[in-house]
Tab-separated table of C-alpha atoms in Angstrom:
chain	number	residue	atom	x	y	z
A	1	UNK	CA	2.630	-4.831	21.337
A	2	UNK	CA	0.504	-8.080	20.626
A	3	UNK	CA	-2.183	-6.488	23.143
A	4	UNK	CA	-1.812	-2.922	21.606
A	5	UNK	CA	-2.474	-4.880	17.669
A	6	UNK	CA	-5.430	-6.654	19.008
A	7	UNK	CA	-7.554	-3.758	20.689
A	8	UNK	CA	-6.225	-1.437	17.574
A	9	UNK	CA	-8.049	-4.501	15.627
A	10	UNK	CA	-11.281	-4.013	17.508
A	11	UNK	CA	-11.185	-0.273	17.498
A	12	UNK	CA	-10.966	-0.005	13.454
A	13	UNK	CA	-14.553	0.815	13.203
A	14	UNK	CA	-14.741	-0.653	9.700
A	15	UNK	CA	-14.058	-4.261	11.393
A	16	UNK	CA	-15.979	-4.019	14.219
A	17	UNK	CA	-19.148	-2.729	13.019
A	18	UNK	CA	-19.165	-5.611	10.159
A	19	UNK	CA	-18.531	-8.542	13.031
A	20	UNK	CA	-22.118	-7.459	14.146
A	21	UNK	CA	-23.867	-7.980	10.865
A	22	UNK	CA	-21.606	-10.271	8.505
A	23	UNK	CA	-21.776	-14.021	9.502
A	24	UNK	CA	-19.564	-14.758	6.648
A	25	UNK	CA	-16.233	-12.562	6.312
A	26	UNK	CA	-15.645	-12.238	9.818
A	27	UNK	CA	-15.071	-15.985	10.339
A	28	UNK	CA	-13.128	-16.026	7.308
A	29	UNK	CA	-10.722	-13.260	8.971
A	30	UNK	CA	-10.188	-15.492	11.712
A	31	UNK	CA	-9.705	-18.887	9.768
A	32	UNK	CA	-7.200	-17.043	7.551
A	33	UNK	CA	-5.190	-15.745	10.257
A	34	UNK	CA	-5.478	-18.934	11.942
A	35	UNK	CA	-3.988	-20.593	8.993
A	36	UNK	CA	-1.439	-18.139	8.867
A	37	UNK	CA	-0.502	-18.822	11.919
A	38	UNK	CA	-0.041	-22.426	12.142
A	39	UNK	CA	2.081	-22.325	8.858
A	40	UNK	CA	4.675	-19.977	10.389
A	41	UNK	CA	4.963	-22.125	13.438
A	42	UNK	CA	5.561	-25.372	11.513
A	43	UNK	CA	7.992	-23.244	9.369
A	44	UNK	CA	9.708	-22.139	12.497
A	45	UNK	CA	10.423	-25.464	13.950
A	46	UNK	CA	9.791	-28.202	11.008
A	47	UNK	CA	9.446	-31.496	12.744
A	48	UNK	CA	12.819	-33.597	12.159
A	49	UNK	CA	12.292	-36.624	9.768
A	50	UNK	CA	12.078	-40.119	11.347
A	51	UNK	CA	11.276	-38.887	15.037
A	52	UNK	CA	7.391	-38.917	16.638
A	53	UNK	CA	5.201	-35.542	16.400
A	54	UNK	CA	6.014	-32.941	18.804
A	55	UNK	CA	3.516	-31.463	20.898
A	56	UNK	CA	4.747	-27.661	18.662
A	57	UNK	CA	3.608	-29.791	15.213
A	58	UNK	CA	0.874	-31.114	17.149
A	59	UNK	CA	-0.723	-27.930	17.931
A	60	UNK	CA	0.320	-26.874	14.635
A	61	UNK	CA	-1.614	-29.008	12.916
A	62	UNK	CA	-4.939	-28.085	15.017
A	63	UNK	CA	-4.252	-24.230	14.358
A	64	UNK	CA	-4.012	-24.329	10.564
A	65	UNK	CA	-7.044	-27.358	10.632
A	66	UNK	CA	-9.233	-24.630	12.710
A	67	UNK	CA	-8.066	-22.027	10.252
A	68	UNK	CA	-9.416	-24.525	6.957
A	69	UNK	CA	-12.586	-25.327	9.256
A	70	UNK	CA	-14.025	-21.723	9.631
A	71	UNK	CA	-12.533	-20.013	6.386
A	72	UNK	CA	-13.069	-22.619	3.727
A	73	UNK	CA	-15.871	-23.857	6.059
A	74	UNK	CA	-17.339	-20.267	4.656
A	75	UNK	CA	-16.406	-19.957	1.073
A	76	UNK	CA	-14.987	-23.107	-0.135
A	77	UNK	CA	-12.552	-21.106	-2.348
A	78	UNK	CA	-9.799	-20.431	0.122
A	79	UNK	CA	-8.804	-24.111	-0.320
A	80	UNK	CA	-7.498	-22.692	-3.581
A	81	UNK	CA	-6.066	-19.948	-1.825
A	82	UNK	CA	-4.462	-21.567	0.966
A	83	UNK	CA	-2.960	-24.563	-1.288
A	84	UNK	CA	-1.469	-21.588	-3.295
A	85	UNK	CA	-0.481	-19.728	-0.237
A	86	UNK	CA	1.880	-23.341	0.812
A	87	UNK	CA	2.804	-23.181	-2.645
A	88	UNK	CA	4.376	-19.733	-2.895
A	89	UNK	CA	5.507	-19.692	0.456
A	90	UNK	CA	7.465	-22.766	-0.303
A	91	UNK	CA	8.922	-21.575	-3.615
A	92	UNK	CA	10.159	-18.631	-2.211
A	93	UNK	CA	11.469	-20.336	0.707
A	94	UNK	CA	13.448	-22.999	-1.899
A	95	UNK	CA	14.867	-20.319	-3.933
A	96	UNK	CA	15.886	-17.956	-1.669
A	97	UNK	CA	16.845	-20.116	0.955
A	98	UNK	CA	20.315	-19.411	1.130
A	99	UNK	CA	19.190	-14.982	1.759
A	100	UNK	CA	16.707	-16.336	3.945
A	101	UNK	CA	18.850	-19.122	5.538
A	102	UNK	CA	16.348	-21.857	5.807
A	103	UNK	CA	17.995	-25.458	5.472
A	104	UNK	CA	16.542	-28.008	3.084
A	105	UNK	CA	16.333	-30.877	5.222
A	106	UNK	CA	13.859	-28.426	7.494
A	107	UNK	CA	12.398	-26.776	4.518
A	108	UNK	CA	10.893	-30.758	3.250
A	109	UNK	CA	9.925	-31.618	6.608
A	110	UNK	CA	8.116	-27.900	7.151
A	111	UNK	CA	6.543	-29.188	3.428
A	112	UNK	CA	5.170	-32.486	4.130
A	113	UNK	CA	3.940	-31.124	7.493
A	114	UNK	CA	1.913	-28.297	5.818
A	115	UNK	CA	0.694	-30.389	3.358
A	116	UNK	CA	-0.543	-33.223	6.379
A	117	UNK	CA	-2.058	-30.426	8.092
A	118	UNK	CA	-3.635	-29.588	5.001
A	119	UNK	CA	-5.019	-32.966	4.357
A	120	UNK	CA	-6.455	-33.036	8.183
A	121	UNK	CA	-8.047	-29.905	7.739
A	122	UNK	CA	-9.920	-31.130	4.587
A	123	UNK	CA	-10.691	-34.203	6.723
A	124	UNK	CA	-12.243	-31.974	9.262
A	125	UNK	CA	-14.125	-29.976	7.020
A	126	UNK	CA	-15.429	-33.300	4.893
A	127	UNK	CA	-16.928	-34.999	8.074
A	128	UNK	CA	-18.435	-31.536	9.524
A	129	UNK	CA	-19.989	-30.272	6.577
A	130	UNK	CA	-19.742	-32.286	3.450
A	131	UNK	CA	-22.373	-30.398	1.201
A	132	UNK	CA	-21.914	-26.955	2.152
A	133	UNK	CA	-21.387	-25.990	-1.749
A	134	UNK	CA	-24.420	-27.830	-3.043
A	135	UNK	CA	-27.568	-25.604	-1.939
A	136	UNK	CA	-29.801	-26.917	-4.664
A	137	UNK	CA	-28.799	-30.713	-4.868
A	138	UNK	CA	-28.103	-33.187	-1.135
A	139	UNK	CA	-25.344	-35.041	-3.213
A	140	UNK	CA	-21.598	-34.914	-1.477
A	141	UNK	CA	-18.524	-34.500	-3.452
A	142	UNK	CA	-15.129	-35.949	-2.912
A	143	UNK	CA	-11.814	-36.561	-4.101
A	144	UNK	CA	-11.328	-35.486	-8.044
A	145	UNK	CA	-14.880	-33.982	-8.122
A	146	UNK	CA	-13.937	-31.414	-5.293
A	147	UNK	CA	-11.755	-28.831	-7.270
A	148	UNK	CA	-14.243	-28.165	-9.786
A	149	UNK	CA	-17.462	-27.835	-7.689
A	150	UNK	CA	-14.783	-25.338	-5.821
A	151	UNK	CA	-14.670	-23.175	-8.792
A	152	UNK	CA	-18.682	-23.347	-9.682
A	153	UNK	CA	-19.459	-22.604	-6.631
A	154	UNK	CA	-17.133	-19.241	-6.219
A	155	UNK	CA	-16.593	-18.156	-9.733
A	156	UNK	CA	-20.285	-18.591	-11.395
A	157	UNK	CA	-22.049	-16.043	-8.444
A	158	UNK	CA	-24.478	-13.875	-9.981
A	159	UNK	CA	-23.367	-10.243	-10.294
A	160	UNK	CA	-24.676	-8.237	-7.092
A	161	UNK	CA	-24.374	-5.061	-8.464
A	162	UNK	CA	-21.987	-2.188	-8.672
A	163	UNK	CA	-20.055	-0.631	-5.672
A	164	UNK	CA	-19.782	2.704	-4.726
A	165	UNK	CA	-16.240	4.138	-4.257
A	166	UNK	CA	-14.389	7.066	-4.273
A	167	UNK	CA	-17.190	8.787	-6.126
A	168	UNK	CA	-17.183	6.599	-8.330
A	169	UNK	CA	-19.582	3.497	-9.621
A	170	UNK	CA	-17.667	0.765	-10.072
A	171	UNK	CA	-19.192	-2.169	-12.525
A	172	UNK	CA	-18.505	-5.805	-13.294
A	173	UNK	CA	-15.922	-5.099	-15.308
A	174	UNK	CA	-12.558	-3.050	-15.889
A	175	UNK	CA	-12.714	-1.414	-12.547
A	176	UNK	CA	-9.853	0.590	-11.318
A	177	UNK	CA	-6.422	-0.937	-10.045
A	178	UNK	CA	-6.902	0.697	-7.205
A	179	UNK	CA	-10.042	0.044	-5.820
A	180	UNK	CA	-9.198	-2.597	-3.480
A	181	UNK	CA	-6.329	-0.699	-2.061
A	182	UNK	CA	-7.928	2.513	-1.166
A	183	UNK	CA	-11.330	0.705	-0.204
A	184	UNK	CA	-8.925	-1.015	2.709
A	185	UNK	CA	-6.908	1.849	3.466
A	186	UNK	CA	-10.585	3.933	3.666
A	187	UNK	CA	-11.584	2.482	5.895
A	188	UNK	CA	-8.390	2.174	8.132
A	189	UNK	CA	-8.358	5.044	11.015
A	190	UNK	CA	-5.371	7.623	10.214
A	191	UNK	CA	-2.712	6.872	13.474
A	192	UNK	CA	-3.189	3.023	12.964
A	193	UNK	CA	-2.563	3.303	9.422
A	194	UNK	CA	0.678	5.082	9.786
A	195	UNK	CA	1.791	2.967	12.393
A	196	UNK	CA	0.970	0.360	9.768
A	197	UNK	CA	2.858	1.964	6.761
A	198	UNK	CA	5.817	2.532	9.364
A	199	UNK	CA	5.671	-1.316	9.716
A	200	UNK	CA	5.197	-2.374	6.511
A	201	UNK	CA	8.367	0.002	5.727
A	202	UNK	CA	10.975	-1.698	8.154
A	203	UNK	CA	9.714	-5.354	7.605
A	204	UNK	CA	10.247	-4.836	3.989
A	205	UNK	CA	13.811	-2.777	4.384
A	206	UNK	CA	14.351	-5.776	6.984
A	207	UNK	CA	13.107	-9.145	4.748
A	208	UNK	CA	15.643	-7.622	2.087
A	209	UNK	CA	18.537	-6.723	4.061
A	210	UNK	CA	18.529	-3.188	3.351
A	211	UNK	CA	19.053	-2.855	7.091
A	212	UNK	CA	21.111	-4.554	9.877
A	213	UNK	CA	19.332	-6.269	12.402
A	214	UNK	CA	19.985	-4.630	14.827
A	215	UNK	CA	17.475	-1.700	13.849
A	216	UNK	CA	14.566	-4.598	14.466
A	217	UNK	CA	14.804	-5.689	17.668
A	218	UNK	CA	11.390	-7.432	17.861
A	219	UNK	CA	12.837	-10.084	15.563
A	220	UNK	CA	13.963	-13.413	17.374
A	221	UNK	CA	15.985	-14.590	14.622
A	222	UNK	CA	16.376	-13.326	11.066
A	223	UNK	CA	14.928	-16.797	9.617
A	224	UNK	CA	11.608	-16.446	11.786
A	225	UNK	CA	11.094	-13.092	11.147
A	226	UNK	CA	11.649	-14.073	7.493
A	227	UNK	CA	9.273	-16.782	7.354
A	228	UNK	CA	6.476	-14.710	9.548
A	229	UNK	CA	6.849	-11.799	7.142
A	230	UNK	CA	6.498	-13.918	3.851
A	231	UNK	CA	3.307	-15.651	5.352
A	232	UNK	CA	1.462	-12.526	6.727
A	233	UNK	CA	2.429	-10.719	3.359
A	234	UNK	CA	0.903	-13.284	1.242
A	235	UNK	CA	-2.527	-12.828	3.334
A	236	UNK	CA	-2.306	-9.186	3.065
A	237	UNK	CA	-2.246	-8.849	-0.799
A	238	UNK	CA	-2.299	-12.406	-2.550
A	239	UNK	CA	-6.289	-12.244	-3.146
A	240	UNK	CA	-6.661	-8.250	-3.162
A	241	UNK	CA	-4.151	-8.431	-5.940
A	242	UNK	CA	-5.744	-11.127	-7.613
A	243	UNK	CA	-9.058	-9.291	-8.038
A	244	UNK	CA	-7.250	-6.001	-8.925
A	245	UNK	CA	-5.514	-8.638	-12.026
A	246	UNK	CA	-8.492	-10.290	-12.962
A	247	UNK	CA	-10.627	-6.905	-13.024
A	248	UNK	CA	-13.457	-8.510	-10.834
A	249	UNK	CA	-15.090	-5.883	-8.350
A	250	UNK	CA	-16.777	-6.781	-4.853
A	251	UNK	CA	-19.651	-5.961	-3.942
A	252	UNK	CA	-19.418	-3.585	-0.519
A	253	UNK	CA	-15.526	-4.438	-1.211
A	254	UNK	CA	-14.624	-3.576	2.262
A	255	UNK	CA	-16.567	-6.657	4.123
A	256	UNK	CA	-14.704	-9.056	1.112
A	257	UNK	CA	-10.782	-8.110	2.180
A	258	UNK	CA	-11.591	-7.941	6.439
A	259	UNK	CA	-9.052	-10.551	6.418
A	260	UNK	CA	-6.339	-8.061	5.288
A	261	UNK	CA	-7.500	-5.793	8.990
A	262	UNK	CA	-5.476	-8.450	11.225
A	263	UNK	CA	-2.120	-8.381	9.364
A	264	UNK	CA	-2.855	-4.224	8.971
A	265	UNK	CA	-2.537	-4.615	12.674
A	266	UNK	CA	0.349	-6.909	13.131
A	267	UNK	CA	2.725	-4.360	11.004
A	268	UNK	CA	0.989	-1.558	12.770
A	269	UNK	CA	2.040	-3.396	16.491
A	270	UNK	CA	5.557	-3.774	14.695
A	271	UNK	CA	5.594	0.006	13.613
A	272	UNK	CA	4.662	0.945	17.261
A	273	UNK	CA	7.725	-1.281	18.678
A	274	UNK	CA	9.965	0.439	16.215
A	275	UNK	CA	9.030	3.645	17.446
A	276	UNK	CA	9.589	3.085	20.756
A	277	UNK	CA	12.964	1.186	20.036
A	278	UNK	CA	14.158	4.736	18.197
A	279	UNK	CA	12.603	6.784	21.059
A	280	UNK	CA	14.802	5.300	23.452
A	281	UNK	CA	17.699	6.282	21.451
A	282	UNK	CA	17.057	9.697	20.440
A	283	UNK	CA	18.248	11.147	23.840
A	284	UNK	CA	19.647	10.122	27.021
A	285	UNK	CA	16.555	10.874	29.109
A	286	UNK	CA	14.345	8.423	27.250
A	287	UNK	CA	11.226	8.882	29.540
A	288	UNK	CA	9.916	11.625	27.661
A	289	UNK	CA	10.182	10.182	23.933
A	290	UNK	CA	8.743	7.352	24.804
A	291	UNK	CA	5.945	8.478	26.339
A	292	UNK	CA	4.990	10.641	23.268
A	293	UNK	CA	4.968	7.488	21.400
A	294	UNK	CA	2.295	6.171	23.881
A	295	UNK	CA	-0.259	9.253	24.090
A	296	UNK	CA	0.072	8.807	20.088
A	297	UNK	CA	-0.319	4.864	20.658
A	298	UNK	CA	-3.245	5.420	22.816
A	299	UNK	CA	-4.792	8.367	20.613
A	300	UNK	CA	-4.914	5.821	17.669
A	301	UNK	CA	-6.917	3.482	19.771
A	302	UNK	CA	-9.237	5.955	21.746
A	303	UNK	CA	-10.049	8.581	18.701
A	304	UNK	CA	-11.167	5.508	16.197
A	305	UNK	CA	-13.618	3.718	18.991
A	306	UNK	CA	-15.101	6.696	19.593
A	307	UNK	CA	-15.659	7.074	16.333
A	308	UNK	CA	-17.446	3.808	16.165
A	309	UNK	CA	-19.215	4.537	19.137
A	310	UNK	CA	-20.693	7.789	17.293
A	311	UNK	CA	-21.755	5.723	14.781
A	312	UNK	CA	-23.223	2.773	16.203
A	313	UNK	CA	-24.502	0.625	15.034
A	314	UNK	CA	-23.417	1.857	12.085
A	315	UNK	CA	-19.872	1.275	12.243
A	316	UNK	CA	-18.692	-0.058	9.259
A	317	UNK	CA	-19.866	3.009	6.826
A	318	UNK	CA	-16.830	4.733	8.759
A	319	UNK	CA	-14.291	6.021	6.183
A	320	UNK	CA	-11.619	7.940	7.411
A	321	UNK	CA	-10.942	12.078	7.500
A	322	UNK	CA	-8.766	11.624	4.535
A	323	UNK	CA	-11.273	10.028	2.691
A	324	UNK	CA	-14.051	11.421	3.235
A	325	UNK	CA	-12.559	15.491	2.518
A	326	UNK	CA	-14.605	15.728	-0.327
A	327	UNK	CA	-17.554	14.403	1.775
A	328	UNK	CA	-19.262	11.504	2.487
A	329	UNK	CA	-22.480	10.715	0.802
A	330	UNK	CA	-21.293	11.691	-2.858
A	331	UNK	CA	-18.226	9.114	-2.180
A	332	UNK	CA	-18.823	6.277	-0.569
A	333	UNK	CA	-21.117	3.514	0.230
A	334	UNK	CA	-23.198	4.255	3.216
A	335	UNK	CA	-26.036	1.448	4.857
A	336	UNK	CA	-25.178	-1.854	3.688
A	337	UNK	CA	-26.786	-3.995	5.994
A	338	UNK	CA	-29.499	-1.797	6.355
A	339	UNK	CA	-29.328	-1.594	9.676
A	340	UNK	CA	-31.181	1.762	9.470
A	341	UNK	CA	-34.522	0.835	7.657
């Protein structure tokens, strides 16, 4: 299913088609996820207090460092959003530990060792590339001084201009609530997004115990699938829902939220894994559900990279059939990059 998520990754047209242009946002896809990553495995297995750093924390450490490295190594304002990422994640996981059924002695280790791979990140990213935010001045900034240049450097970016959406031009300010959501789900072929929403469904139903366990079989434990969903959740909506709040509108929005693609895929890989689970269920001779489920598996992956093969290299103006009903050039956004002039 891991396998399936990844090529459905690359065969989202949208995605693909901006990792040939956009130096920028597709690094920060992968930093993100990285960071993700790491801080579900050190949430998984905390290191125990007192005893020497496992090889697990170890590599833990590396995979969320990498993560702050190429993200914040981008735009230095997903140190904000990754120090507020730990910080929900945490709270949740304190206040809800006994539904979750984390224990506190793990949950302070899993802190301190977040917070340490925090710091080594930072570390990494200080030594590498010290001055990234200051384009007009060679002076460095540490310590206190950091946060702030943080915030002039994302928050005071002249306006680009307005974005075209949904036939609709969107300006600096008051744009619709829903512009980030249906700019993502766009540009998200049809099969892989209803695998997705199938995901999305049963992780919920399953994170709030509206279901046994025993419909989820993909989980290893209730607490890890707990943890993993909480994580992957936060990356999928904290900063979409942010600028949806805070009314500010993205210029080509779709190349600004490409970190949201990966965890569409993860819940679409889990969606796909419940399918086949209830396929094999549905009637005694299994063989022929389940291998419904994997011409529709394969159609979501085949029909999209064609797509994106009629398109090239124009990929990432794809929108999908839904979408684009009313047509395409009255509704949405067509040669960013200029790749055609």
């Amino acid at each position: 299913y891991a396998l399936w998520g990844s090529v459905a990754l690359l065969a989202v047209p949208v995605f693909l088609g901006h990792g040939m242009f956009n130096p920028k946002d597709v690094p920060i896809a992968l930093g993100y996820s990285l960071f993700s990553l790491g801080l579900i495995r050190i949430l998984m297995k905390p290191q125990l207090p007192k005893s020497s750093l496992s090889r697990h924390t170890w590599l833990s450490t590396l995979i969320i460092a990498s993560g702050i490295w190429l993200a914040a190594g981008t735009r230095y304002v997903f140190l904000l959003v990754f120090v507020a990422t730990v910080g929900i994640v945490f709270f949740c996981l304190y206040f809800f530990r006994s539904h979750i059924g984390i224990e506190i002695r793990g949950l302070k280790s899993a802190f301190f060792s977040s917070f340490g791979a925090f710091g080594f990140g930072l570390l990494l990213l200080s030594v590498t590339n010290p001055c990234l935010l200051f384009r007009k001045s060679p002076d460095c900034t540490f310590g206190l001084e950091l946060l702030p240049a943080i915030s002039r450097a994302s928050f005071e970016h002249p306006g680009i201009g307005p974005t075209f959406l949904a036939g609709q031009i969107l300006e600096s300010s008051s744009p619709p609530w829903w512009y980030v959501p249906v700019s993502i789900w766009s540009g998200t072929p049809i099969l892989i997004a209803l695998f997705c929403l199938l995901g999305i469904i049963v992780a919920t139903t399953h994170f709030f115990a509206f279901w046994s366990r025993e419909f989820l079989p993909t989980a290893s434990s209730p607490l890890n699938f707990r943890v993993a969903f909480l994580v992957v959740s936060l990356q999928m909506t904290l900063i979409p829902v942010l600028a949806s709040a805070t009314g500010s509108v993205a210029y080509d929005s779709q190349r600004q939220f490409l970190f949201v693609f990966p965890v569409l895929m993860v819940f679409a890989s889990l969606g796909l894994a419940v399918l086949m689970w209830v396929a094999g269920r549905i009637a005694v001779r299994a063989l022929l559900p389940r291998s419904c489920v994997l011409l529709v598996a394969a159609a979501a992956l085949i029909i999209p990279a064609l797509e994106s093969a009629r398109l090239w290299p124009y990929s990432y103006i794809y929108v999908n059939p839904l979408a684009s009903i009313n047509g395409f050039s009255k509704n949405w956004e067509s040669d960013y990059w200029g790749a055609s002039s």
